mmCIF file of C-alpha atoms in Angstrom:
data_model
loop_
_atom_site.group_PDB
_atom_site.id
_atom_site.type_symbol
_atom_site.label_atom_id
_atom_site.label_comp_id
_atom_site.label_asym_id
_atom_site.label_seq_id
_atom_site.Cartn_x
_atom_site.Cartn_y
_atom_site.Cartn_z
ATOM 1 C CA UNK J 9 0.003 0.010 0.008
ATOM 2 C CA UNK J 10 1.241 3.471 -0.850
ATOM 3 C CA UNK J 11 1.623 5.894 2.028
ATOM 4 C CA UNK J 12 -0.097 9.242 1.664
ATOM 5 C CA UNK J 13 -0.213 12.278 3.922
ATOM 6 C CA UNK J 14 -3.355 14.402 4.392
ATOM 7 C CA UNK J 15 -2.712 17.643 6.261
ATOM 8 C CA UNK J 16 -5.733 19.167 7.928
ATOM 9 C CA UNK J 17 -7.340 15.766 7.887
ATOM 10 C CA UNK J 18 -9.212 16.368 11.136
ATOM 11 C CA UNK J 19 -10.786 19.442 9.607
ATOM 12 C CA UNK J 20 -13.664 19.806 7.245
ATOM 13 C CA UNK J 21 -12.605 19.093 3.657
ATOM 14 C CA UNK J 22 -9.509 17.288 4.780
ATOM 15 C CA UNK J 23 -11.425 14.612 6.716
ATOM 16 C CA UNK J 24 -13.506 13.854 3.640
ATOM 17 C CA UNK J 25 -10.439 13.680 1.389
ATOM 18 C CA UNK J 26 -8.807 11.304 3.924
ATOM 19 C CA UNK J 27 -11.911 9.101 3.790
ATOM 20 C CA UNK J 28 -11.741 8.911 -0.008
ATOM 21 C CA UNK J 29 -8.023 8.184 0.115
ATOM 22 C CA UNK J 30 -8.771 5.182 2.312
ATOM 23 C CA UNK J 31 -11.384 4.131 -0.197
ATOM 24 C CA UNK J 32 -8.728 4.284 -2.977
ATOM 25 C CA UNK J 33 -6.595 1.818 -1.031
ATOM 26 C CA UNK J 34 -3.978 4.210 0.303
ATOM 27 C CA UNK J 35 -2.307 3.849 3.681
ATOM 28 C CA UNK J 36 -3.457 7.243 4.917
ATOM 29 C CA UNK J 37 -1.717 9.389 7.543
ATOM 30 C CA UNK J 38 -3.491 12.479 8.874
ATOM 31 C CA UNK J 39 -1.596 15.432 10.341
ATOM 32 C CA UNK J 40 -3.596 18.083 12.180
ATOM 33 C CA UNK J 41 -2.990 20.401 15.132
ATOM 34 C CA UNK J 42 -6.726 20.400 16.032
ATOM 35 C CA UNK J 43 -6.816 24.208 16.017
ATOM 36 C CA UNK J 44 -9.924 24.096 13.840
ATOM 37 C CA UNK J 45 -10.652 20.417 13.455
ATOM 38 C CA UNK J 46 -11.746 17.574 15.679
ATOM 39 C CA UNK J 47 -10.090 14.192 16.139
ATOM 40 C CA UNK J 48 -13.414 12.378 15.778
ATOM 41 C CA UNK J 49 -13.567 13.673 12.197
ATOM 42 C CA UNK J 50 -10.581 11.490 11.275
ATOM 43 C CA UNK J 51 -11.590 8.211 9.615
ATOM 44 C CA UNK J 52 -10.758 5.329 11.947
ATOM 45 C CA UNK J 53 -8.710 3.602 9.206
ATOM 46 C CA UNK J 54 -6.219 6.508 9.189
ATOM 47 C CA UNK J 55 -3.138 6.959 11.341
ATOM 48 C CA UNK J 56 -3.636 10.251 13.173
ATOM 49 C CA UNK J 57 -0.679 12.458 14.161
ATOM 50 C CA UNK J 58 -1.332 15.568 16.214
ATOM 51 C CA UNK J 59 1.075 18.244 15.065
ATOM 52 C CA UNK J 60 1.626 21.433 13.106
ATOM 53 C CA UNK J 61 2.777 21.992 9.536
ATOM 54 C CA UNK J 62 5.025 24.663 11.073
ATOM 55 C CA UNK J 63 6.877 22.053 13.138
ATOM 56 C CA UNK J 64 9.720 21.503 10.676
ATOM 57 C CA UNK J 65 11.423 18.769 12.681
ATOM 58 C CA UNK J 66 8.172 16.776 12.907
ATOM 59 C CA UNK J 67 7.480 17.267 9.192
ATOM 60 C CA UNK J 68 10.947 16.107 8.188
ATOM 61 C CA UNK J 69 10.743 13.095 10.521
ATOM 62 C CA UNK J 70 7.362 11.993 9.086
ATOM 63 C CA UNK J 71 8.562 12.213 5.495
ATOM 64 C CA UNK J 72 11.741 10.308 6.310
ATOM 65 C CA UNK J 73 9.927 7.534 8.214
ATOM 66 C CA UNK J 74 6.912 6.993 5.954
ATOM 67 C CA UNK J 75 8.203 7.754 2.444
ATOM 68 C CA UNK J 76 4.999 9.438 1.347
ATOM 69 C CA UNK J 77 4.112 8.942 -2.308
ATOM 70 C CA UNK J 78 1.343 11.554 -2.367
ATOM 71 C CA UNK J 79 0.811 14.660 -0.218
ATOM 72 C CA UNK J 80 -2.646 16.196 0.081
ATOM 73 C CA UNK J 81 -2.233 19.590 1.678
ATOM 74 C CA UNK J 82 -5.491 20.937 3.115
ATOM 75 C CA UNK J 83 -4.296 22.441 6.391
ATOM 76 C CA UNK J 84 -5.102 26.177 6.377
ATOM 77 C CA UNK J 85 -7.025 28.877 8.179
ATOM 78 C CA UNK J 86 -9.467 29.893 5.448
ATOM 79 C CA UNK J 87 -10.972 33.086 6.806
ATOM 80 C CA UNK J 88 -10.722 35.626 4.019
ATOM 81 C CA UNK J 89 -12.382 38.502 5.850
ATOM 82 C CA UNK J 90 -10.448 37.960 9.056
ATOM 83 C CA UNK J 91 -7.126 37.577 7.242
ATOM 84 C CA UNK J 92 -6.781 41.371 6.965
ATOM 85 C CA UNK J 93 -6.481 41.534 10.745
ATOM 86 C CA UNK J 94 -4.300 38.446 11.348
ATOM 87 C CA UNK J 95 -1.723 38.983 8.617
ATOM 88 C CA UNK J 96 1.271 37.347 10.312
ATOM 89 C CA UNK J 97 -0.791 34.384 11.485
ATOM 90 C CA UNK J 98 -2.269 34.049 7.993
ATOM 91 C CA UNK J 99 1.097 33.958 6.203
ATOM 92 C CA UNK J 100 2.731 31.686 8.780
ATOM 93 C CA UNK J 101 -0.053 29.128 8.519
ATOM 94 C CA UNK J 102 -1.139 29.376 4.912
ATOM 95 C CA UNK J 103 2.166 30.120 3.186
ATOM 96 C CA UNK J 104 5.157 29.238 5.372
ATOM 97 C CA UNK J 105 3.483 26.011 6.465
ATOM 98 C CA UNK J 106 2.960 25.089 2.827
ATOM 99 C CA UNK J 107 6.643 25.820 2.061
ATOM 100 C CA UNK J 108 7.696 23.513 4.896
ATOM 101 C CA UNK J 109 5.747 20.696 3.206
ATOM 102 C CA UNK J 110 7.150 21.506 -0.241
ATOM 103 C CA UNK J 111 10.702 21.468 1.110
ATOM 104 C CA UNK J 112 10.125 18.114 2.772
ATOM 105 C CA UNK J 113 8.562 16.686 -0.391
ATOM 106 C CA UNK J 114 11.536 17.746 -2.495
ATOM 107 C CA UNK J 115 14.081 16.467 0.018
ATOM 108 C CA UNK J 116 12.294 13.145 0.524
ATOM 109 C CA UNK J 117 12.516 12.233 -3.149
ATOM 110 C CA UNK J 118 9.541 9.853 -2.834
ATOM 111 C CA UNK J 119 6.640 12.254 -3.512
ATOM 112 C CA UNK J 120 5.103 11.709 -6.929
ATOM 113 C CA UNK J 121 2.395 14.381 -6.542
ATOM 114 C CA UNK J 122 1.757 17.340 -4.254
ATOM 115 C CA UNK J 123 -1.978 18.075 -4.183
ATOM 116 C CA UNK J 124 -2.748 21.564 -2.976
ATOM 117 C CA UNK J 125 -6.102 23.075 -2.119
ATOM 118 C CA UNK J 126 -5.923 26.739 -3.001
ATOM 119 C CA UNK J 127 -9.034 28.963 -3.303
ATOM 120 C CA UNK J 128 -10.953 31.123 -5.733
ATOM 121 C CA UNK J 129 -9.900 33.941 -3.403
ATOM 122 C CA UNK J 130 -6.813 34.140 -5.654
ATOM 123 C CA UNK J 131 -8.907 35.729 -8.418
ATOM 124 C CA UNK J 132 -10.078 38.805 -6.567
ATOM 125 C CA UNK J 133 -13.011 40.899 -7.715
ATOM 126 C CA UNK J 134 -14.696 41.576 -11.045
ATOM 127 C CA UNK J 135 -13.704 38.326 -12.698
ATOM 128 C CA UNK J 136 -16.837 36.180 -13.093
ATOM 129 C CA UNK J 137 -17.227 33.514 -14.055
ATOM 130 C CA UNK J 138 -13.667 32.805 -12.918
ATOM 131 C CA UNK J 139 -11.569 30.648 -15.276
ATOM 132 C CA UNK J 140 -8.140 29.146 -14.806
ATOM 133 C CA UNK J 141 -6.732 31.232 -17.660
ATOM 134 C CA UNK J 142 -7.380 34.505 -15.799
ATOM 135 C CA UNK J 143 -4.517 36.302 -14.099
ATOM 136 C CA UNK J 144 -5.138 36.091 -10.331
ATOM 137 C CA UNK J 145 -5.477 39.424 -8.507
ATOM 138 C CA UNK J 146 -6.173 38.505 -4.880
ATOM 139 C CA UNK J 147 -7.541 41.258 -2.673
ATOM 140 C CA UNK J 148 -7.036 39.875 0.808
ATOM 141 C CA UNK J 149 -4.064 38.334 2.627
ATOM 142 C CA UNK J 150 -5.683 34.866 2.546
ATOM 143 C CA UNK J 151 -5.941 34.936 -1.246
ATOM 144 C CA UNK J 152 -2.396 36.364 -1.510
ATOM 145 C CA UNK J 153 -0.990 33.530 0.589
ATOM 146 C CA UNK J 154 -2.771 30.916 -1.488
ATOM 147 C CA UNK J 155 -1.563 32.383 -4.769
ATOM 148 C CA UNK J 156 1.985 32.692 -3.455
ATOM 149 C CA UNK J 157 1.916 28.990 -2.527
ATOM 150 C CA UNK J 158 0.640 28.159 -6.029
ATOM 151 C CA UNK J 159 3.527 30.120 -7.558
ATOM 152 C CA UNK J 160 6.028 28.334 -5.341
ATOM 153 C CA UNK J 161 4.682 24.949 -6.483
ATOM 154 C CA UNK J 162 5.270 25.997 -10.111
ATOM 155 C CA UNK J 163 8.783 27.079 -9.114
ATOM 156 C CA UNK J 164 9.488 23.799 -7.256
ATOM 157 C CA UNK J 165 8.321 21.826 -10.302
ATOM 158 C CA UNK J 166 10.600 23.779 -12.638
ATOM 159 C CA UNK J 167 13.612 23.549 -10.341
ATOM 160 C CA UNK J 168 13.177 20.110 -8.714
ATOM 161 C CA UNK J 169 10.603 18.228 -10.797
ATOM 162 C CA UNK J 170 7.994 18.133 -7.988
ATOM 163 C CA UNK J 171 4.696 17.330 -9.705
ATOM 164 C CA UNK J 172 1.545 18.979 -8.394
ATOM 165 C CA UNK J 173 -2.181 19.409 -8.831
ATOM 166 C CA UNK J 174 -3.802 22.618 -7.600
ATOM 167 C CA UNK J 175 -7.526 22.913 -6.859
ATOM 168 C CA UNK J 176 -9.365 26.178 -6.310
ATOM 169 C CA UNK J 177 -12.561 25.208 -4.409
ATOM 170 C CA UNK J 178 -15.087 27.752 -3.285
ATOM 171 C CA UNK J 179 -17.631 28.140 -0.487
ATOM 172 C CA UNK J 180 -17.596 24.448 0.456
ATOM 173 C CA UNK J 181 -20.074 23.251 3.077
ATOM 174 C CA UNK J 182 -21.255 19.968 4.513
ATOM 175 C CA UNK J 183 -20.833 17.468 7.315
ATOM 176 C CA UNK J 184 -17.792 17.855 9.618
ATOM 177 C CA UNK J 185 -17.738 21.613 9.165
ATOM 178 C CA UNK J 186 -16.781 23.596 12.273
ATOM 179 C CA UNK J 187 -20.044 25.413 12.969
ATOM 180 C CA UNK J 188 -18.473 27.186 15.945
ATOM 181 C CA UNK J 189 -16.122 29.295 13.777
ATOM 182 C CA UNK J 190 -17.799 32.692 13.554
ATOM 183 C CA UNK J 191 -15.385 34.047 10.917
ATOM 184 C CA UNK J 192 -15.838 31.626 8.009
ATOM 185 C CA UNK J 193 -18.278 29.188 6.404
ATOM 186 C CA UNK J 194 -21.548 31.106 6.351
ATOM 187 C CA UNK J 195 -23.730 28.006 6.123
ATOM 188 C CA UNK J 196 -22.249 26.532 9.295
ATOM 189 C CA UNK J 197 -22.654 29.918 10.979
ATOM 190 C CA UNK J 198 -26.307 30.132 9.962
ATOM 191 C CA UNK J 199 -27.062 26.613 11.209
ATOM 192 C CA UNK J 200 -25.329 27.234 14.514
ATOM 193 C CA UNK J 201 -27.261 30.439 15.007
ATOM 194 C CA UNK J 202 -30.595 28.821 14.125
ATOM 195 C CA UNK J 203 -30.031 25.977 16.618
ATOM 196 C CA UNK J 204 -29.327 28.557 19.334
ATOM 197 C CA UNK J 205 -32.452 30.563 18.482
ATOM 198 C CA UNK J 206 -30.297 33.480 17.417
ATOM 199 C CA UNK J 207 -30.824 35.627 14.305
ATOM 200 C CA UNK J 208 -28.755 34.817 11.215
ATOM 201 C CA UNK J 209 -26.182 37.584 10.766
ATOM 202 C CA UNK J 210 -25.536 38.978 7.270
ATOM 203 C CA UNK J 211 -22.925 41.568 6.382
ATOM 204 C CA UNK J 212 -24.379 44.224 4.120
ATOM 205 C CA UNK J 213 -27.612 43.705 2.167
ATOM 206 C CA UNK J 214 -27.161 39.996 1.523
ATOM 207 C CA UNK J 215 -27.147 40.417 -2.250
ATOM 208 C CA UNK J 216 -23.539 39.204 -2.599
ATOM 209 C CA UNK J 217 -23.470 35.903 -4.552
ATOM 210 C CA UNK J 218 -21.539 32.679 -4.142
ATOM 211 C CA UNK J 219 -21.757 29.209 -5.678
ATOM 212 C CA UNK J 220 -22.055 27.145 -2.506
ATOM 213 C CA UNK J 221 -20.396 23.739 -3.004
ATOM 214 C CA UNK J 222 -21.258 20.565 -1.117
ATOM 215 C CA UNK J 223 -18.157 18.731 0.059
ATOM 216 C CA UNK J 224 -19.218 15.566 -1.844
ATOM 217 C CA UNK J 225 -18.774 17.554 -5.065
ATOM 218 C CA UNK J 226 -15.195 18.408 -4.131
ATOM 219 C CA UNK J 227 -13.430 15.818 -1.932
ATOM 220 C CA UNK J 228 -13.690 12.749 -4.255
ATOM 221 C CA UNK J 229 -12.074 14.636 -7.134
ATOM 222 C CA UNK J 230 -9.253 15.935 -4.961
ATOM 223 C CA UNK J 231 -8.500 12.404 -3.682
ATOM 224 C CA UNK J 232 -8.499 10.645 -7.044
ATOM 225 C CA UNK J 233 -6.579 13.259 -9.017
ATOM 226 C CA UNK J 234 -3.279 11.394 -8.406
ATOM 227 C CA UNK J 235 -4.712 8.561 -10.540
ATOM 228 C CA UNK J 236 -5.550 10.930 -13.416
ATOM 229 C CA UNK J 237 -2.424 11.594 -15.466
ATOM 230 C CA UNK J 238 -4.010 14.533 -17.307
ATOM 231 C CA UNK J 239 -4.377 16.397 -13.981
ATOM 232 C CA UNK J 240 -0.639 16.483 -13.327
ATOM 233 C CA UNK J 241 0.814 20.006 -13.052
ATOM 234 C CA UNK J 242 -2.591 21.548 -13.706
ATOM 235 C CA UNK J 243 -4.842 24.036 -11.881
ATOM 236 C CA UNK J 244 -8.598 23.404 -11.561
ATOM 237 C CA UNK J 245 -11.576 25.339 -10.317
ATOM 238 C CA UNK J 246 -13.808 22.941 -8.429
ATOM 239 C CA UNK J 247 -17.239 23.344 -6.887
ATOM 240 C CA UNK J 248 -20.886 24.082 -7.640
ATOM 241 C CA UNK J 249 -22.118 25.786 -10.764
ATOM 242 C CA UNK J 250 -25.099 27.888 -9.670
ATOM 243 C CA UNK J 251 -24.587 31.081 -7.633
ATOM 244 C CA UNK J 252 -27.045 32.117 -4.936
ATOM 245 C CA UNK J 253 -27.293 35.322 -2.914
ATOM 246 C CA UNK J 254 -26.635 35.135 0.805
ATOM 247 C CA UNK J 255 -30.248 36.132 1.350
ATOM 248 C CA UNK J 256 -31.465 33.160 -0.702
ATOM 249 C CA UNK J 257 -29.117 30.954 1.312
ATOM 250 C CA UNK J 258 -30.609 32.195 4.570
ATOM 251 C CA UNK J 259 -34.086 31.301 3.402
ATOM 252 C CA UNK J 260 -33.028 27.771 2.362
ATOM 253 C CA UNK J 261 -31.212 27.213 5.674
ATOM 254 C CA UNK J 262 -34.220 28.377 7.688
ATOM 255 C CA UNK J 263 -36.529 26.102 5.687
ATOM 256 C CA UNK J 264 -34.297 23.101 6.453
ATOM 257 C CA UNK J 265 -34.835 23.760 10.173
ATOM 258 C CA UNK J 266 -38.522 24.531 9.667
ATOM 259 C CA UNK J 267 -38.264 28.060 11.026
ATOM 260 C CA UNK J 268 -38.964 31.509 9.571
ATOM 261 C CA UNK J 269 -35.871 33.463 8.473
ATOM 262 C CA UNK J 270 -34.747 35.782 11.261
ATOM 263 C CA UNK J 271 -31.970 37.998 9.943
ATOM 264 C CA UNK J 272 -29.796 40.607 11.595
ATOM 265 C CA UNK J 273 -28.161 42.818 8.939
ATOM 266 C CA UNK J 274 -24.724 44.120 9.918
ATOM 267 C CA UNK J 275 -22.583 46.802 8.317
ATOM 268 C CA UNK J 276 -21.064 45.668 5.008
ATOM 269 C CA UNK J 277 -17.503 44.444 5.183
ATOM 270 C CA UNK J 278 -14.720 44.657 2.608
ATOM 271 C CA UNK J 279 -15.297 41.563 0.458
ATOM 272 C CA UNK J 280 -15.736 40.435 -3.134
ATOM 273 C CA UNK J 281 -19.405 40.882 -4.053
ATOM 274 C CA UNK J 282 -19.807 38.173 -6.706
ATOM 275 C CA UNK J 283 -17.680 35.005 -6.798
ATOM 276 C CA UNK J 284 -18.392 31.932 -8.908
ATOM 277 C CA UNK J 285 -16.352 29.845 -11.287
ATOM 278 C CA UNK J 286 -16.329 28.128 -14.628
ATOM 279 C CA UNK J 287 -15.706 24.383 -14.291
ATOM 280 C CA UNK J 288 -15.334 23.279 -17.897
ATOM 281 C CA UNK J 289 -11.684 22.302 -17.344
ATOM 282 C CA UNK J 290 -12.354 19.927 -14.457
ATOM 283 C CA UNK J 291 -15.249 18.437 -16.474
ATOM 284 C CA UNK J 292 -12.936 17.783 -19.413
ATOM 285 C CA UNK J 293 -10.313 16.041 -17.297
ATOM 286 C CA UNK J 294 -12.432 14.250 -14.702
ATOM 287 C CA UNK J 295 -15.693 13.810 -16.600
ATOM 288 C CA UNK J 296 -18.832 15.932 -16.403
ATOM 289 C CA UNK J 297 -19.831 16.437 -12.800
ATOM 290 C CA UNK J 298 -23.374 16.054 -11.446
ATOM 291 C CA UNK J 299 -23.623 18.557 -8.647
ATOM 292 C CA UNK J 300 -25.639 18.256 -5.460
ATOM 293 C CA UNK J 301 -28.241 20.999 -5.416
ATOM 294 C CA UNK J 302 -28.041 23.584 -2.635
ATOM 295 C CA UNK J 303 -31.421 22.506 -1.242
ATOM 296 C CA UNK J 304 -30.359 18.837 -1.158
ATOM 297 C CA UNK J 305 -26.959 19.646 0.370
ATOM 298 C CA UNK J 306 -28.425 21.930 3.020
ATOM 299 C CA UNK J 307 -31.015 19.264 3.939
ATOM 300 C CA UNK J 308 -28.237 16.672 4.247
ATOM 301 C CA UNK J 309 -26.002 18.937 6.317
ATOM 302 C CA UNK J 310 -28.868 20.088 8.569
ATOM 303 C CA UNK J 311 -29.643 16.481 9.543
ATOM 304 C CA UNK J 312 -25.998 16.088 10.624
ATOM 305 C CA UNK J 313 -26.059 19.443 12.418
ATOM 306 C CA UNK J 314 -29.191 18.554 14.376
ATOM 307 C CA UNK J 315 -27.569 15.318 15.467
ATOM 308 C CA UNK J 316 -24.368 17.084 16.593
ATOM 309 C CA UNK J 317 -26.104 20.095 18.133
ATOM 310 C CA UNK J 318 -24.786 23.657 18.252
ATOM 311 C CA UNK J 319 -21.166 24.470 19.012
ATOM 312 C CA UNK J 320 -19.972 27.343 21.141
ATOM 313 C CA UNK J 321 -18.773 30.104 18.815
ATOM 314 C CA UNK J 322 -15.027 30.601 19.041
ATOM 315 C CA UNK J 323 -13.381 34.003 19.338
ATOM 316 C CA UNK J 324 -10.032 34.555 17.598
ATOM 317 C CA UNK J 325 -7.666 35.761 20.312
ATOM 318 C CA UNK J 326 -4.629 36.782 18.237
ATOM 319 C CA UNK J 327 -5.806 39.897 16.437
ATOM 320 C CA UNK J 328 -2.815 41.843 15.111
ATOM 321 C CA UNK J 329 -4.583 44.832 13.509
ATOM 322 C CA UNK J 330 -7.936 46.067 14.769
ATOM 323 C CA UNK J 331 -8.265 49.156 12.536
ATOM 324 C CA UNK J 332 -11.318 48.967 10.206
ATOM 325 C CA UNK J 333 -12.446 45.636 11.661
ATOM 326 C CA UNK J 334 -16.200 44.947 11.321
ATOM 327 C CA UNK J 335 -17.908 46.478 14.313
ATOM 328 C CA UNK J 336 -19.690 43.237 15.283
ATOM 329 C CA UNK J 337 -16.385 41.307 15.447
ATOM 330 C CA UNK J 338 -14.668 44.081 17.360
ATOM 331 C CA UNK J 339 -17.480 44.327 19.894
ATOM 332 C CA UNK J 340 -17.392 40.567 20.613
ATOM 333 C CA UNK J 341 -13.610 40.617 21.024
ATOM 334 C CA UNK J 342 -13.664 43.649 23.333
ATOM 335 C CA UNK J 343 -16.396 42.033 25.432
ATOM 336 C CA UNK J 344 -14.418 38.825 25.648
ATOM 337 C CA UNK J 345 -11.187 40.577 26.678
ATOM 338 C CA UNK J 346 -13.003 42.479 29.399
ATOM 339 C CA UNK J 347 -14.439 39.346 31.016
#
């Protein structure tokens, strides 16, 4: 059996990719520091290692001991809006951590493919539908870190022959999502608020659009790409086709819980208004995809959420810049620090 490493495999998308890697017959190792994931998300067939991608000694030891053939890198803190205010944390985790893994992959000499989950945040604003041929123009530190990591993978391939596949997923939701994270994953936030009889919070007027992607439309393709020769050294948009407004999303989420939409509109924040992608390239290489509808996906996730129950919303404690932070976030943080 070939050894593979899944970073962030106790998190949301990573745990699903790890499950599909097991299904493909790989001996799957999961590395996660549990800062945003949960150990019970890790498939029981996997070997779990608690640790950070910024622990260089640990990374080098794992690559030396286990001779990984494929690396699936999904460990990240994917909070675009918050990334403006946690710039050092963002670059350490999302860029430097990735470089540590690339270095280890090159030095190990056993890695046949480095699979990296980037983001459509690399495109920035005003480029819809987003296609892989467009020149990325990220507008937030999160998108910048992801695009820098993409560029480094191209450089590592040219210099060292490290093969890669890059995926740019968008607005992924589904089972195993951390509903207690108040800074990312709007569907999880809505469900957590509904289960606590709180209003759903929307920044701005709610007319911003996203193509919300169920994890089952994303994780299987990421896992099997190493078996598709045509995906080698390529970049793919991956996710749902149809964009919805955040207002429409709130109505669908409320319906799944059989409640009336109760919405608290907050001041608009600095974010891309419309973000959805073209997926013709992934369809050409992997076959035409049949996407889970938003209504079906929300119904499926809500059943899981009801079983798990609400999670206490976390507060990020390491804010580096508070200037221009959304007032609702700042108020919560100030209240927390005063207690």
